[in-house]
Amino acid sequence: MLFDFGQPTDGLIQMAFVVEDLDAATARFSESFGVGPWTVLRDFAGEDPRYRGEPTQARAHVALGFGGHMQYELIQPADELPSVHRDVIVERGYGFHHFGCATTAFDAAVEAMRRKGYEAVFTASVGPDSRVAYFDTRDVLPGMTELIEASPGLDATFTAMYRESLRSTRLGKQDLSPQ
């Protein structure tokens, strides 16, 4: 099955990057790749955020935008606290961070990752009907893997962003910077 924004409800829907300057990165992605417009969340962590199983106060500035059917997420840590974002920056610098994979069977997908030997390095609720769990899969992939619970709310939110990207493209807008 597909979300209304054209990606599979059980598959890759997002590519994410850690960036040093969110505003500069959104401008660069818009100009270079036509991604946008951007939905920006400042000081975001979701509800009940946990880093390596413990509650965390770490926050990030996040921008979400579409290029075609793919969603791009740009992440700038908002503080110096330990986080899955800081882990990557410290180990190899800014750049690609994770693949976002939707799943209609979130609990089973999390358990499957655990059976493969991966522990969740970050978890949170992101809205009333969706959860996320990051797994450090950099031993076999070029980044982490984020499981994203497919839900009606997530579909509605991401589809609205996708449709705005189509409207912007159709209108020939040149300014795809953060709104």
PDB file of C-alpha atoms in Angstrom:
ATOM      1  CA  MET A   1       0.000   0.000   0.000  1.00  0.00           C
ATOM      2  CA  LEU A   2       1.022   3.589  -0.539  1.00  0.00           C
ATOM      3  CA  PHE A   3       0.743   6.715   1.545  1.00  0.00           C
ATOM      4  CA  ASP A   4      -1.138   9.514  -0.202  1.00  0.00           C
ATOM      5  CA  PHE A   5       2.257  11.162  -0.830  1.00  0.00           C
ATOM      6  CA  GLY A   6       3.257   8.218  -3.023  1.00  0.00           C
ATOM      7  CA  GLN A   7       5.654   6.248  -0.849  1.00  0.00           C
ATOM      8  CA  PRO A   8       5.088   2.730   0.541  1.00  0.00           C
ATOM      9  CA  THR A   9       3.471   2.332   3.961  1.00  0.00           C
ATOM     10  CA  ASP A  10       6.128  -0.323   4.581  1.00  0.00           C
ATOM     11  CA  GLY A  11       9.337   1.004   3.086  1.00  0.00           C
ATOM     12  CA  LEU A  12      11.764   3.866   2.583  1.00  0.00           C
ATOM     13  CA  ILE A  13      10.091   7.294   2.769  1.00  0.00           C
ATOM     14  CA  GLN A  14      12.831   9.619   4.008  1.00  0.00           C
ATOM     15  CA  MET A  15      16.525  10.519   3.726  1.00  0.00           C
ATOM     16  CA  ALA A  16      18.003  12.544   6.596  1.00  0.00           C
ATOM     17  CA  PHE A  17      21.129  14.636   7.015  1.00  0.00           C
ATOM     18  CA  VAL A  18      22.765  16.347   9.993  1.00  0.00           C
ATOM     19  CA  VAL A  19      23.750  19.898   9.135  1.00  0.00           C
ATOM     20  CA  GLU A  20      25.718  22.662  10.801  1.00  0.00           C
ATOM     21  CA  ASP A  21      23.337  25.471   9.830  1.00  0.00           C
ATOM     22  CA  LEU A  22      19.700  24.594   9.139  1.00  0.00           C
ATOM     23  CA  ASP A  23      18.846  27.802   7.277  1.00  0.00           C
ATOM     24  CA  ALA A  24      21.877  27.532   4.987  1.00  0.00           C
ATOM     25  CA  ALA A  25      21.192  23.822   4.373  1.00  0.00           C
ATOM     26  CA  THR A  26      17.527  24.343   3.447  1.00  0.00           C
ATOM     27  CA  ALA A  27      18.559  27.065   0.994  1.00  0.00           C
ATOM     28  CA  ARG A  28      21.239  24.786  -0.495  1.00  0.00           C
ATOM     29  CA  PHE A  29      18.893  21.781  -0.853  1.00  0.00           C
ATOM     30  CA  SER A  30      16.210  23.987  -2.407  1.00  0.00           C
ATOM     31  CA  GLU A  31      18.571  25.591  -4.894  1.00  0.00           C
ATOM     32  CA  SER A  32      20.522  22.440  -5.758  1.00  0.00           C
ATOM     33  CA  PHE A  33      17.770  19.812  -5.754  1.00  0.00           C
ATOM     34  CA  GLY A  34      14.427  21.641  -5.809  1.00  0.00           C
ATOM     35  CA  VAL A  35      13.462  20.310  -2.381  1.00  0.00           C
ATOM     36  CA  GLY A  36      10.835  22.291  -0.504  1.00  0.00           C
ATOM     37  CA  PRO A  37       9.076  24.232   0.707  1.00  0.00           C
ATOM     38  CA  TRP A  38      10.274  23.332   4.178  1.00  0.00           C
ATOM     39  CA  THR A  39       8.346  22.726   7.371  1.00  0.00           C
ATOM     40  CA  VAL A  40      10.641  23.784  10.225  1.00  0.00           C
ATOM     41  CA  LEU A  41      10.381  22.576  13.805  1.00  0.00           C
ATOM     42  CA  ARG A  42      12.616  24.353  16.308  1.00  0.00           C
ATOM     43  CA  ASP A  43      13.836  22.720  19.532  1.00  0.00           C
ATOM     44  CA  PHE A  44      12.127  19.447  18.624  1.00  0.00           C
ATOM     45  CA  ALA A  45      12.507  16.051  20.274  1.00  0.00           C
ATOM     46  CA  GLY A  46       9.037  14.515  20.166  1.00  0.00           C
ATOM     47  CA  GLU A  47       7.253  13.270  23.264  1.00  0.00           C
ATOM     48  CA  ASP A  48       9.035  11.084  25.832  1.00  0.00           C
ATOM     49  CA  PRO A  49      12.359  11.184  23.959  1.00  0.00           C
ATOM     50  CA  ARG A  50      14.862   8.523  25.038  1.00  0.00           C
ATOM     51  CA  TYR A  51      18.522   8.322  24.083  1.00  0.00           C
ATOM     52  CA  ARG A  52      20.021   4.879  24.635  1.00  0.00           C
ATOM     53  CA  GLY A  53      17.058   3.964  26.855  1.00  0.00           C
ATOM     54  CA  GLU A  54      17.291   6.988  29.168  1.00  0.00           C
ATOM     55  CA  PRO A  55      15.163  10.165  29.104  1.00  0.00           C
ATOM     56  CA  THR A  56      16.928  12.967  27.225  1.00  0.00           C
ATOM     57  CA  GLN A  57      16.679  16.725  27.081  1.00  0.00           C
ATOM     58  CA  ALA A  58      18.548  16.946  23.737  1.00  0.00           C
ATOM     59  CA  ARG A  59      16.717  18.970  21.109  1.00  0.00           C
ATOM     60  CA  ALA A  60      17.202  19.662  17.425  1.00  0.00           C
ATOM     61  CA  HIS A  61      16.035  22.099  14.790  1.00  0.00           C
ATOM     62  CA  VAL A  62      14.435  20.008  12.029  1.00  0.00           C
ATOM     63  CA  ALA A  63      13.335  20.865   8.496  1.00  0.00           C
ATOM     64  CA  LEU A  64      11.143  18.532   6.426  1.00  0.00           C
ATOM     65  CA  GLY A  65      10.656  18.960   2.694  1.00  0.00           C
ATOM     66  CA  PHE A  66       9.831  16.925  -0.382  1.00  0.00           C
ATOM     67  CA  GLY A  67      11.754  16.439  -3.588  1.00  0.00           C
ATOM     68  CA  GLY A  68       9.419  14.348  -5.728  1.00  0.00           C
ATOM     69  CA  HIS A  69       7.895  11.655  -3.545  1.00  0.00           C
ATOM     70  CA  MET A  70      10.931  11.448  -1.236  1.00  0.00           C
ATOM     71  CA  GLN A  71      10.935  13.376   2.012  1.00  0.00           C
ATOM     72  CA  TYR A  72      14.184  14.984   3.094  1.00  0.00           C
ATOM     73  CA  GLU A  73      14.925  15.790   6.715  1.00  0.00           C
ATOM     74  CA  LEU A  74      17.639  18.227   7.714  1.00  0.00           C
ATOM     75  CA  ILE A  75      18.680  18.188  11.376  1.00  0.00           C
ATOM     76  CA  GLN A  76      20.749  20.713  13.307  1.00  0.00           C
ATOM     77  CA  PRO A  77      21.364  19.847  16.968  1.00  0.00           C
ATOM     78  CA  ALA A  78      20.087  22.721  19.123  1.00  0.00           C
ATOM     79  CA  ASP A  79      22.405  21.974  22.053  1.00  0.00           C
ATOM     80  CA  GLU A  80      25.579  20.110  22.991  1.00  0.00           C
ATOM     81  CA  LEU A  81      23.819  17.222  24.778  1.00  0.00           C
ATOM     82  CA  PRO A  82      24.542  13.629  23.712  1.00  0.00           C
ATOM     83  CA  SER A  83      22.171  12.474  20.965  1.00  0.00           C
ATOM     84  CA  VAL A  84      21.957  10.236  17.918  1.00  0.00           C
ATOM     85  CA  HIS A  85      22.728  13.328  15.857  1.00  0.00           C
ATOM     86  CA  ARG A  86      25.811  14.283  17.879  1.00  0.00           C
ATOM     87  CA  ASP A  87      26.998  10.654  17.690  1.00  0.00           C
ATOM     88  CA  VAL A  88      27.313  10.896  13.903  1.00  0.00           C
ATOM     89  CA  ILE A  89      28.770  14.413  13.900  1.00  0.00           C
ATOM     90  CA  VAL A  90      31.460  13.468  16.433  1.00  0.00           C
ATOM     91  CA  GLU A  91      32.356  10.237  14.639  1.00  0.00           C
ATOM     92  CA  ARG A  92      32.438  11.455  11.025  1.00  0.00           C
ATOM     93  CA  GLY A  93      31.097  14.997  10.704  1.00  0.00           C
ATOM     94  CA  TYR A  94      28.033  16.482   9.037  1.00  0.00           C
ATOM     95  CA  GLY A  95      26.235  14.739   6.210  1.00  0.00           C
ATOM     96  CA  PHE A  96      24.016  11.725   5.737  1.00  0.00           C
ATOM     97  CA  HIS A  97      22.419  10.531   8.986  1.00  0.00           C
ATOM     98  CA  HIS A  98      19.603   8.026   8.476  1.00  0.00           C
ATOM     99  CA  PHE A  99      17.117   6.252   6.264  1.00  0.00           C
ATOM    100  CA  GLY A 100      13.503   6.724   7.400  1.00  0.00           C
ATOM    101  CA  CYS A 101      11.488   3.552   6.872  1.00  0.00           C
ATOM    102  CA  ALA A 102       7.754   3.464   7.462  1.00  0.00           C
ATOM    103  CA  THR A 103       6.147   0.405   8.982  1.00  0.00           C
ATOM    104  CA  THR A 104       2.535  -0.578   9.576  1.00  0.00           C
ATOM    105  CA  ALA A 105       3.694  -3.075  12.223  1.00  0.00           C
ATOM    106  CA  PHE A 106       5.893  -0.867  14.398  1.00  0.00           C
ATOM    107  CA  ASP A 107       6.268  -3.130  17.441  1.00  0.00           C
ATOM    108  CA  ALA A 108       7.056  -6.173  15.278  1.00  0.00           C
ATOM    109  CA  ALA A 109       9.583  -4.163  13.214  1.00  0.00           C
ATOM    110  CA  VAL A 110      11.320  -2.936  16.385  1.00  0.00           C
ATOM    111  CA  GLU A 111      11.460  -6.505  17.682  1.00  0.00           C
ATOM    112  CA  ALA A 112      12.861  -7.714  14.348  1.00  0.00           C
ATOM    113  CA  MET A 113      15.667  -5.147  14.605  1.00  0.00           C
ATOM    114  CA  ARG A 114      16.420  -6.330  18.150  1.00  0.00           C
ATOM    115  CA  ARG A 115      16.562  -9.955  16.955  1.00  0.00           C
ATOM    116  CA  LYS A 116      19.148  -8.816  14.392  1.00  0.00           C
ATOM    117  CA  GLY A 117      21.256  -7.503  17.274  1.00  0.00           C
ATOM    118  CA  TYR A 118      20.345  -3.806  17.106  1.00  0.00           C
ATOM    119  CA  GLU A 119      19.150  -1.884  20.140  1.00  0.00           C
ATOM    120  CA  ALA A 120      17.129   1.291  19.769  1.00  0.00           C
ATOM    121  CA  VAL A 121      19.445   4.281  20.261  1.00  0.00           C
ATOM    122  CA  PHE A 122      16.594   6.821  20.196  1.00  0.00           C
ATOM    123  CA  THR A 123      12.832   6.525  20.633  1.00  0.00           C
ATOM    124  CA  ALA A 124       9.984   9.036  20.858  1.00  0.00           C
ATOM    125  CA  SER A 125       6.347   9.612  20.052  1.00  0.00           C
ATOM    126  CA  VAL A 126       5.824  12.082  17.218  1.00  0.00           C
ATOM    127  CA  GLY A 127       2.203  13.048  17.329  1.00  0.00           C
ATOM    128  CA  PRO A 128      -0.848  11.351  18.718  1.00  0.00           C
ATOM    129  CA  ASP A 129      -0.598   8.197  16.603  1.00  0.00           C
ATOM    130  CA  SER A 130       3.007   7.652  15.534  1.00  0.00           C
ATOM    131  CA  ARG A 131       6.282   6.559  17.121  1.00  0.00           C
ATOM    132  CA  VAL A 132       9.872   6.458  15.906  1.00  0.00           C
ATOM    133  CA  ALA A 133      12.844   4.283  16.815  1.00  0.00           C
ATOM    134  CA  TYR A 134      16.397   4.783  15.544  1.00  0.00           C
ATOM    135  CA  PHE A 135      18.816   1.892  15.223  1.00  0.00           C
ATOM    136  CA  ASP A 136      22.537   2.321  14.615  1.00  0.00           C
ATOM    137  CA  THR A 137      22.951   0.295  11.422  1.00  0.00           C
ATOM    138  CA  ARG A 138      26.162   1.995  10.337  1.00  0.00           C
ATOM    139  CA  ASP A 139      27.953  -1.354  10.481  1.00  0.00           C
ATOM    140  CA  VAL A 140      26.081  -2.471   7.332  1.00  0.00           C
ATOM    141  CA  LEU A 141      24.604   0.746   5.888  1.00  0.00           C
ATOM    142  CA  PRO A 142      25.925   4.288   5.332  1.00  0.00           C
ATOM    143  CA  GLY A 143      23.680   5.571   8.126  1.00  0.00           C
ATOM    144  CA  MET A 144      21.257   4.769  10.880  1.00  0.00           C
ATOM    145  CA  THR A 145      17.794   3.344  10.250  1.00  0.00           C
ATOM    146  CA  GLU A 146      14.737   5.105  11.652  1.00  0.00           C
ATOM    147  CA  LEU A 147      11.536   3.087  11.894  1.00  0.00           C
ATOM    148  CA  ILE A 148       8.523   5.393  11.559  1.00  0.00           C
ATOM    149  CA  GLU A 149       5.105   4.139  12.578  1.00  0.00           C
ATOM    150  CA  ALA A 150       2.737   4.481   9.614  1.00  0.00           C
ATOM    151  CA  SER A 151      -0.456   6.093  10.836  1.00  0.00           C
ATOM    152  CA  PRO A 152      -3.340   8.180   9.492  1.00  0.00           C
ATOM    153  CA  GLY A 153      -1.935  11.291  11.201  1.00  0.00           C
ATOM    154  CA  LEU A 154       1.514  10.811   9.723  1.00  0.00           C
ATOM    155  CA  ASP A 155       0.006  10.255   6.275  1.00  0.00           C
ATOM    156  CA  ALA A 156      -2.101  13.416   6.543  1.00  0.00           C
ATOM    157  CA  THR A 157       0.809  15.563   7.762  1.00  0.00           C
ATOM    158  CA  PHE A 158       3.338  14.318   5.220  1.00  0.00           C
ATOM    159  CA  THR A 159       0.797  14.386   2.377  1.00  0.00           C
ATOM    160  CA  ALA A 160       0.032  18.056   3.115  1.00  0.00           C
ATOM    161  CA  MET A 161       3.778  18.804   2.872  1.00  0.00           C
ATOM    162  CA  TYR A 162       4.034  16.810  -0.362  1.00  0.00           C
ATOM    163  CA  ARG A 163       1.057  18.593  -1.938  1.00  0.00           C
ATOM    164  CA  GLU A 164       2.554  21.959  -1.022  1.00  0.00           C
ATOM    165  CA  SER A 165       5.760  20.925  -2.800  1.00  0.00           C
ATOM    166  CA  LEU A 166       3.717  20.095  -5.912  1.00  0.00           C
ATOM    167  CA  ARG A 167       1.890  23.412  -5.703  1.00  0.00           C
ATOM    168  CA  SER A 168       5.191  25.265  -5.379  1.00  0.00           C
ATOM    169  CA  THR A 169       6.618  23.426  -8.376  1.00  0.00           C
ATOM    170  CA  ARG A 170       3.494  24.000 -10.471  1.00  0.00           C
ATOM    171  CA  LEU A 171       3.516  27.706  -9.663  1.00  0.00           C
ATOM    172  CA  GLY A 172       7.200  27.906 -10.576  1.00  0.00           C
ATOM    173  CA  LYS A 173       8.152  29.292  -7.195  1.00  0.00           C
ATOM    174  CA  GLN A 174      11.838  29.960  -6.883  1.00  0.00           C
ATOM    175  CA  ASP A 175      11.850  30.531  -3.133  1.00  0.00           C
ATOM    176  CA  LEU A 176      11.585  27.164  -1.397  1.00  0.00           C
ATOM    177  CA  SER A 177      13.214  28.370   1.807  1.00  0.00           C
ATOM    178  CA  PRO A 178      11.779  27.710   5.289  1.00  0.00           C
ATOM    179  CA  GLN A 179       8.350  29.054   6.071  1.00  0.00           C
TER     180      GLN A 179
END
